[in-house]
Amino acid sequence: MNWLDIFLESLIVVIAVVSLVANLLVLLCFTCSAQVRSQVPGIFIMNLSFCNIFIAVLNMPSTLLGVVKHQKPFGDHFCYTVGFMDTFLTTNTMLSMAALSIDRWIAVVFPLTYSSKMRLKNAALMVSYAWLHSLAFSLTSLLLSWVDYSPAYASCTLHLREDAESRVHFMVFTAVFHACTFALSLFILCFTYLKVLQVARFHCKRIDVITVQTLLLLVDIHPSVKQRCLLEQRKRRQRATKKIGIFIGSFVLCFAPYVITRMTELSPSVKIDYYWGIMSKCLVYSKAASDPFVYSLLRQQYKKTLFGVCNRILGRNTDDLHKELFLPDLTHNI
């Protein structure tokens, strides 16, 4: 065993632990907060968290054993199950992220009609479509025996046996699968979030104009106050761009290397490097660890809920704990 094997094994363990803990915290917030449960994005986040938890407890340990043993970790039937879940869960997470971006797009671009367009019933229908979409591809690959242990990724996933005769059909299926999952989700993310950014910048410009006009009228105001106002305007614009960049950038960074590798290996003359294949798979797994922070745990609502849960566990008063920790009351920032 060389240092690269040790590094990959340690990386998978860390990603699995962070994914499991962070996504369980998201589900805890959903369970304990009526406000989170009543909001439409909570449905998509819950579905995303469930998928990430299954990936952490099923697919990641399987890949870890594959890296350790350098062979199929379990029997054929268990490998088929893991491979089926790998396709189903990965597709479901991508579509859940696309659904979240659609929700944000409607909320920002069409705020007056958001409550009528994005009801809990509509969210449930979108989640149901994500499940059916994912189930269609995962079942097809399982029924056509295109799920097996792949040494290049040390995982039970989409894989065509070398003695199989349906290579052309497998190539077509793989191309359609990634086009209808990764490419479709990326297109939706780019379209919706760029529209959101466009609207956000438009509103920032309007606020900038009003702020500048107000500052010009206040001739007696101290120059440092004017400077602070202008600086806050600049931060507001940068904050919107940064958030959009994180949403789209994390999706591309985690999924694109793996998808490109899967498409490249369809050529018979291409052989995927063992360590690169596993590393690209780890990047996909890392999305399960980053999603809770990107979409929920860093938001004020979830912070407040976790803070309340900690208080109940410790049996302490919120105000007393604020004083001891010298922290501002989070409820003022909602």
Short mmCIF file of C-alpha atoms in Angstrom, two decimals:
data_model
loop_
_atom_site.label_atom_id
_atom_site.label_comp_id
_atom_site.label_asym_id
_atom_site.label_seq_id
_atom_site.Cartn_x
_atom_site.Cartn_y
_atom_site.Cartn_z
CA MET A 1 0.00 0.00 0.00
CA ASN A 2 1.50 3.33 -1.07
CA TRP A 3 0.82 6.83 0.15
CA LEU A 4 -1.72 7.53 -2.61
CA ASP A 5 -3.89 4.64 -1.42
CA ILE A 6 -3.67 5.89 2.16
CA PHE A 7 -4.56 9.40 1.03
CA LEU A 8 -7.61 8.23 -0.94
CA GLU A 9 -8.82 6.02 1.91
CA SER A 10 -8.47 8.86 4.40
CA LEU A 11 -10.20 11.28 2.01
CA ILE A 12 -13.19 8.98 1.56
CA VAL A 13 -13.51 8.50 5.34
CA VAL A 14 -13.41 12.26 5.99
CA ILE A 15 -15.94 13.00 3.23
CA ALA A 16 -18.26 10.26 4.50
CA VAL A 17 -18.17 11.50 8.10
CA VAL A 18 -18.69 15.16 7.16
CA SER A 19 -21.49 14.22 4.73
CA LEU A 20 -23.31 12.09 7.28
CA VAL A 21 -23.06 14.58 10.17
CA ALA A 22 -23.84 17.70 8.12
CA ASN A 23 -26.84 16.19 6.33
CA LEU A 24 -28.21 14.77 9.59
CA LEU A 25 -28.01 18.29 11.04
CA VAL A 26 -30.05 19.55 8.09
CA LEU A 27 -32.71 16.90 8.73
CA LEU A 28 -32.65 17.83 12.42
CA CYS A 29 -33.37 21.45 11.52
CA PHE A 30 -36.19 20.35 9.23
CA THR A 31 -37.69 18.24 12.02
CA CYS A 32 -37.38 20.86 14.76
CA SER A 33 -38.33 24.00 12.86
CA ALA A 34 -41.90 24.55 11.69
CA GLN A 35 -40.70 27.59 9.75
CA VAL A 36 -38.24 25.49 7.71
CA ARG A 37 -40.88 22.82 7.07
CA SER A 38 -43.41 25.38 5.86
CA GLN A 39 -41.13 26.76 3.15
CA VAL A 40 -40.95 25.27 -0.33
CA PRO A 41 -37.12 25.10 -0.55
CA GLY A 42 -37.19 22.90 2.55
CA ILE A 43 -38.78 20.09 0.50
CA PHE A 44 -35.94 20.14 -2.03
CA ILE A 45 -33.28 20.42 0.68
CA MET A 46 -34.78 17.49 2.58
CA ASN A 47 -34.77 15.33 -0.56
CA LEU A 48 -31.18 16.37 -1.28
CA SER A 49 -30.11 15.55 2.27
CA PHE A 50 -31.74 12.11 2.21
CA CYS A 51 -29.89 11.27 -1.02
CA ASN A 52 -26.59 12.51 0.42
CA ILE A 53 -27.06 10.43 3.57
CA PHE A 54 -27.66 7.27 1.53
CA ILE A 55 -24.55 8.03 -0.53
CA ALA A 56 -22.54 8.45 2.69
CA VAL A 57 -23.70 5.19 4.29
CA LEU A 58 -23.89 2.99 1.18
CA ASN A 59 -21.77 4.15 -1.75
CA MET A 60 -18.83 5.72 0.06
CA PRO A 61 -18.09 2.66 2.26
CA SER A 62 -18.35 0.44 -0.82
CA THR A 63 -15.79 2.56 -2.66
CA LEU A 64 -13.58 2.60 0.44
CA LEU A 65 -13.55 -1.20 0.56
CA GLY A 66 -12.83 -1.28 -3.16
CA VAL A 67 -9.79 0.93 -2.66
CA VAL A 68 -8.59 -1.16 0.30
CA LYS A 69 -9.11 -4.57 -1.33
CA HIS A 70 -8.42 -3.56 -4.95
CA GLN A 71 -11.33 -5.80 -5.97
CA LYS A 72 -15.11 -6.07 -5.76
CA PRO A 73 -15.89 -5.59 -2.05
CA PHE A 74 -19.03 -7.75 -1.94
CA GLY A 75 -20.97 -10.30 -3.97
CA ASP A 76 -22.69 -9.63 -7.27
CA HIS A 77 -26.17 -8.96 -5.90
CA PHE A 78 -24.98 -6.41 -3.36
CA CYS A 79 -22.83 -4.75 -6.02
CA TYR A 80 -25.84 -4.50 -8.33
CA THR A 81 -27.79 -2.83 -5.51
CA VAL A 82 -25.00 -0.35 -4.81
CA GLY A 83 -24.59 0.38 -8.53
CA PHE A 84 -28.32 0.96 -8.90
CA MET A 85 -28.33 3.32 -5.93
CA ASP A 86 -25.24 5.13 -7.25
CA THR A 87 -27.02 6.03 -10.49
CA PHE A 88 -30.32 6.80 -8.76
CA LEU A 89 -28.92 8.95 -5.95
CA THR A 90 -26.45 10.92 -8.11
CA THR A 91 -29.17 11.76 -10.62
CA ASN A 92 -31.58 12.71 -7.86
CA THR A 93 -29.10 15.08 -6.21
CA MET A 94 -28.41 16.87 -9.50
CA LEU A 95 -32.11 17.34 -10.20
CA SER A 96 -32.72 18.52 -6.63
CA MET A 97 -30.11 21.26 -7.11
CA ALA A 98 -31.81 22.23 -10.37
CA ALA A 99 -35.16 22.38 -8.55
CA LEU A 100 -33.65 24.65 -5.88
CA SER A 101 -32.36 27.00 -8.57
CA ILE A 102 -35.79 27.13 -10.21
CA ASP A 103 -37.32 27.99 -6.84
CA ARG A 104 -34.84 30.86 -6.33
CA TRP A 105 -35.41 32.10 -9.89
CA ILE A 106 -39.18 32.32 -9.41
CA ALA A 107 -38.77 33.93 -5.96
CA VAL A 108 -36.45 36.68 -7.25
CA VAL A 109 -37.71 37.28 -10.79
CA PHE A 110 -41.44 36.77 -10.08
CA PRO A 111 -41.82 37.71 -6.39
CA LEU A 112 -45.48 38.75 -6.64
CA THR A 113 -46.61 35.39 -8.04
CA TYR A 114 -44.15 33.18 -6.15
CA SER A 115 -46.68 31.99 -3.56
CA SER A 116 -49.08 30.84 -6.28
CA LYS A 117 -46.46 29.25 -8.54
CA MET A 118 -44.36 27.49 -5.89
CA ARG A 119 -46.70 25.77 -3.47
CA LEU A 120 -45.80 22.71 -1.43
CA LYS A 121 -47.90 20.64 -3.85
CA ASN A 122 -45.86 21.90 -6.80
CA ALA A 123 -42.63 21.18 -4.94
CA ALA A 124 -43.80 17.63 -4.23
CA LEU A 125 -44.53 17.17 -7.94
CA MET A 126 -41.02 18.38 -8.84
CA VAL A 127 -39.48 15.96 -6.33
CA SER A 128 -41.65 13.15 -7.73
CA TYR A 129 -40.38 13.91 -11.22
CA ALA A 130 -36.79 13.81 -9.95
CA TRP A 131 -37.45 10.36 -8.47
CA LEU A 132 -39.09 9.04 -11.65
CA HIS A 133 -36.33 10.52 -13.82
CA SER A 134 -33.66 8.93 -11.64
CA LEU A 135 -35.51 5.63 -11.43
CA ALA A 136 -35.85 5.38 -15.21
CA PHE A 137 -32.09 5.51 -15.84
CA SER A 138 -31.06 3.41 -12.86
CA LEU A 139 -33.60 0.67 -13.64
CA THR A 140 -32.65 0.62 -17.31
CA SER A 141 -28.97 0.16 -16.52
CA LEU A 142 -29.79 -2.59 -14.00
CA LEU A 143 -32.13 -4.51 -16.31
CA LEU A 144 -29.64 -4.37 -19.19
CA SER A 145 -26.80 -5.59 -16.90
CA TRP A 146 -24.84 -2.38 -17.29
CA VAL A 147 -24.15 -2.17 -13.56
CA ASP A 148 -21.05 -3.86 -12.15
CA TYR A 149 -17.82 -3.25 -10.28
CA SER A 150 -15.54 -0.83 -12.14
CA PRO A 151 -11.84 -1.15 -11.18
CA ALA A 152 -11.16 2.34 -12.58
CA TYR A 153 -13.37 3.89 -9.89
CA ALA A 154 -13.17 1.11 -7.26
CA SER A 155 -16.96 1.35 -7.20
CA CYS A 156 -20.08 -0.51 -8.21
CA THR A 157 -21.45 1.80 -10.85
CA LEU A 158 -22.27 1.98 -14.57
CA HIS A 159 -19.88 -0.46 -16.17
CA LEU A 160 -19.86 -2.61 -19.30
CA ARG A 161 -18.23 -6.00 -19.03
CA GLU A 162 -15.41 -6.58 -21.48
CA ASP A 163 -17.15 -9.63 -22.93
CA ALA A 164 -20.40 -7.76 -23.53
CA GLU A 165 -21.58 -7.30 -27.12
CA SER A 166 -23.80 -4.25 -26.64
CA ARG A 167 -21.03 -1.65 -26.51
CA VAL A 168 -22.72 0.72 -28.95
CA HIS A 169 -25.97 0.64 -26.98
CA PHE A 170 -24.07 1.26 -23.76
CA MET A 171 -22.28 4.24 -25.32
CA VAL A 172 -25.59 5.74 -26.45
CA PHE A 173 -27.15 5.13 -23.03
CA THR A 174 -24.21 6.73 -21.22
CA ALA A 175 -24.28 9.80 -23.47
CA VAL A 176 -28.05 10.24 -23.07
CA PHE A 177 -27.81 9.65 -19.32
CA HIS A 178 -25.22 12.37 -18.75
CA ALA A 179 -26.99 14.73 -21.16
CA CYS A 180 -30.29 14.32 -19.27
CA THR A 181 -28.72 14.62 -15.82
CA PHE A 182 -25.50 16.62 -15.67
CA ALA A 183 -25.95 18.74 -18.80
CA LEU A 184 -29.64 19.41 -18.15
CA SER A 185 -29.05 20.33 -14.51
CA LEU A 186 -26.09 22.56 -15.40
CA PHE A 187 -28.15 24.36 -18.05
CA ILE A 188 -30.96 24.98 -15.54
CA LEU A 189 -28.51 26.19 -12.88
CA CYS A 190 -26.78 28.59 -15.28
CA PHE A 191 -30.02 29.95 -16.76
CA THR A 192 -31.83 30.48 -13.45
CA TYR A 193 -28.96 31.78 -11.33
CA LEU A 194 -27.70 34.14 -14.04
CA LYS A 195 -31.22 35.55 -14.30
CA VAL A 196 -31.27 35.93 -10.52
CA LEU A 197 -27.90 37.70 -10.65
CA GLN A 198 -29.17 40.01 -13.39
CA VAL A 199 -32.19 41.03 -11.33
CA ALA A 200 -30.08 41.40 -8.18
CA ARG A 201 -27.64 43.72 -9.94
CA PHE A 202 -30.53 45.76 -11.34
CA HIS A 203 -31.94 46.29 -7.85
CA CYS A 204 -28.46 47.08 -6.51
CA LYS A 205 -28.07 49.81 -9.13
CA ARG A 206 -31.41 51.32 -8.13
CA ILE A 207 -30.37 51.28 -4.48
CA ASP A 208 -27.01 52.80 -5.43
CA VAL A 209 -28.70 55.70 -7.22
CA ILE A 210 -31.00 56.39 -4.27
CA THR A 211 -28.11 56.14 -1.81
CA VAL A 212 -25.89 58.51 -3.79
CA GLN A 213 -28.72 61.03 -4.15
CA THR A 214 -29.40 60.83 -0.41
CA LEU A 215 -25.71 61.32 0.43
CA LEU A 216 -25.53 64.36 -1.83
CA LEU A 217 -28.46 65.93 0.03
CA LEU A 218 -26.86 65.26 3.41
CA VAL A 219 -24.10 67.83 3.05
CA ASP A 220 -23.27 67.82 6.77
CA ILE A 221 -22.68 64.08 6.98
CA HIS A 222 -19.19 62.96 7.95
CA PRO A 223 -17.04 61.71 5.00
CA SER A 224 -16.38 58.40 6.79
CA VAL A 225 -20.12 57.66 6.87
CA LYS A 226 -20.40 58.30 3.14
CA GLN A 227 -17.43 56.03 2.53
CA ARG A 228 -19.01 53.32 4.67
CA CYS A 229 -22.26 53.49 2.71
CA LEU A 230 -20.48 53.22 -0.62
CA LEU A 231 -18.41 50.31 0.69
CA GLU A 232 -21.56 48.49 1.81
CA GLN A 233 -23.04 48.92 -1.65
CA ARG A 234 -19.96 47.35 -3.20
CA LYS A 235 -20.10 44.44 -0.73
CA ARG A 236 -23.75 43.85 -1.55
CA ARG A 237 -22.97 43.46 -5.24
CA GLN A 238 -20.01 41.19 -4.54
CA ARG A 239 -22.06 39.05 -2.14
CA ALA A 240 -24.67 38.24 -4.79
CA THR A 241 -22.00 37.35 -7.35
CA LYS A 242 -20.14 35.21 -4.83
CA LYS A 243 -23.23 33.19 -3.91
CA ILE A 244 -24.11 32.49 -7.54
CA GLY A 245 -20.50 31.55 -8.23
CA ILE A 246 -20.54 29.06 -5.34
CA PHE A 247 -23.78 27.43 -6.49
CA ILE A 248 -22.66 26.93 -10.08
CA GLY A 249 -18.93 26.52 -9.37
CA SER A 250 -19.34 23.76 -6.78
CA PHE A 251 -21.62 21.84 -9.14
CA VAL A 252 -19.15 22.02 -12.02
CA LEU A 253 -16.08 21.35 -9.87
CA CYS A 254 -17.56 18.24 -8.26
CA PHE A 255 -19.41 16.64 -11.17
CA ALA A 256 -17.68 17.77 -14.38
CA PRO A 257 -14.38 15.83 -13.93
CA TYR A 258 -16.26 12.57 -13.31
CA VAL A 259 -18.71 13.08 -16.20
CA ILE A 260 -15.92 14.01 -18.62
CA THR A 261 -13.95 10.95 -17.49
CA ARG A 262 -16.98 8.67 -18.00
CA MET A 263 -17.52 10.06 -21.49
CA THR A 264 -13.83 9.77 -22.36
CA GLU A 265 -13.62 6.11 -21.36
CA LEU A 266 -16.28 5.21 -23.92
CA SER A 267 -13.50 5.22 -26.49
CA PRO A 268 -11.95 1.71 -26.62
CA SER A 269 -8.46 3.17 -26.95
CA VAL A 270 -8.70 5.19 -23.72
CA LYS A 271 -7.75 3.65 -20.39
CA ILE A 272 -8.58 5.63 -17.25
CA ASP A 273 -5.81 5.99 -14.69
CA TYR A 274 -6.72 4.16 -11.48
CA TYR A 275 -5.98 7.04 -9.12
CA TRP A 276 -7.60 9.67 -11.32
CA GLY A 277 -10.76 7.56 -11.62
CA ILE A 278 -11.08 7.24 -7.84
CA MET A 279 -10.22 10.92 -7.33
CA SER A 280 -12.97 11.97 -9.76
CA LYS A 281 -15.37 9.76 -7.82
CA CYS A 282 -14.26 11.42 -4.57
CA LEU A 283 -15.08 14.80 -6.11
CA VAL A 284 -18.63 13.58 -6.71
CA TYR A 285 -18.80 12.39 -3.10
CA SER A 286 -17.50 15.74 -1.87
CA LYS A 287 -20.66 17.39 -3.20
CA ALA A 288 -22.62 15.44 -0.60
CA ALA A 289 -20.39 16.97 2.07
CA SER A 290 -20.59 20.54 0.75
CA ASP A 291 -24.32 20.69 -0.08
CA PRO A 292 -25.49 21.19 3.54
CA PHE A 293 -23.22 24.23 3.89
CA VAL A 294 -23.93 25.64 0.43
CA TYR A 295 -27.71 25.38 0.64
CA SER A 296 -28.75 25.40 4.28
CA LEU A 297 -26.53 25.26 7.38
CA LEU A 298 -24.93 28.66 6.79
CA ARG A 299 -28.32 30.34 6.43
CA GLN A 300 -29.64 32.28 9.39
CA GLN A 301 -32.78 30.16 9.76
CA TYR A 302 -30.81 26.94 10.18
CA LYS A 303 -28.28 28.58 12.50
CA LYS A 304 -31.08 29.77 14.72
CA THR A 305 -32.69 26.30 14.77
CA LEU A 306 -29.41 24.56 15.65
CA PHE A 307 -28.76 27.15 18.32
CA GLY A 308 -32.17 26.44 19.84
CA VAL A 309 -31.59 22.69 19.75
CA CYS A 310 -28.25 23.10 21.54
CA ASN A 311 -29.94 25.22 24.20
CA ARG A 312 -32.59 22.57 24.79
CA ILE A 313 -29.98 19.83 25.05
CA LEU A 314 -27.89 21.86 27.50
CA GLY A 315 -31.02 23.00 29.36
CA ARG A 316 -29.86 26.59 29.36
CA ASN A 317 -31.53 29.92 28.71
CA THR A 318 -30.85 31.54 25.33
CA ASP A 319 -30.10 34.98 26.76
CA ASP A 320 -27.65 33.57 29.34
CA LEU A 321 -25.77 31.64 26.68
CA HIS A 322 -25.55 34.73 24.48
CA LYS A 323 -23.95 36.67 27.34
CA GLU A 324 -21.43 33.93 28.07
CA LEU A 325 -20.40 33.53 24.46
CA PHE A 326 -20.47 37.29 23.75
CA LEU A 327 -22.56 36.60 20.67
CA PRO A 328 -25.31 38.82 19.24
CA ASP A 329 -28.83 37.49 19.32
CA LEU A 330 -29.33 35.69 16.02
CA THR A 331 -33.04 36.46 15.98
CA HIS A 332 -32.31 40.07 15.09
CA ASN A 333 -30.69 39.00 11.82
CA ILE A 334 -33.57 36.96 10.43
#
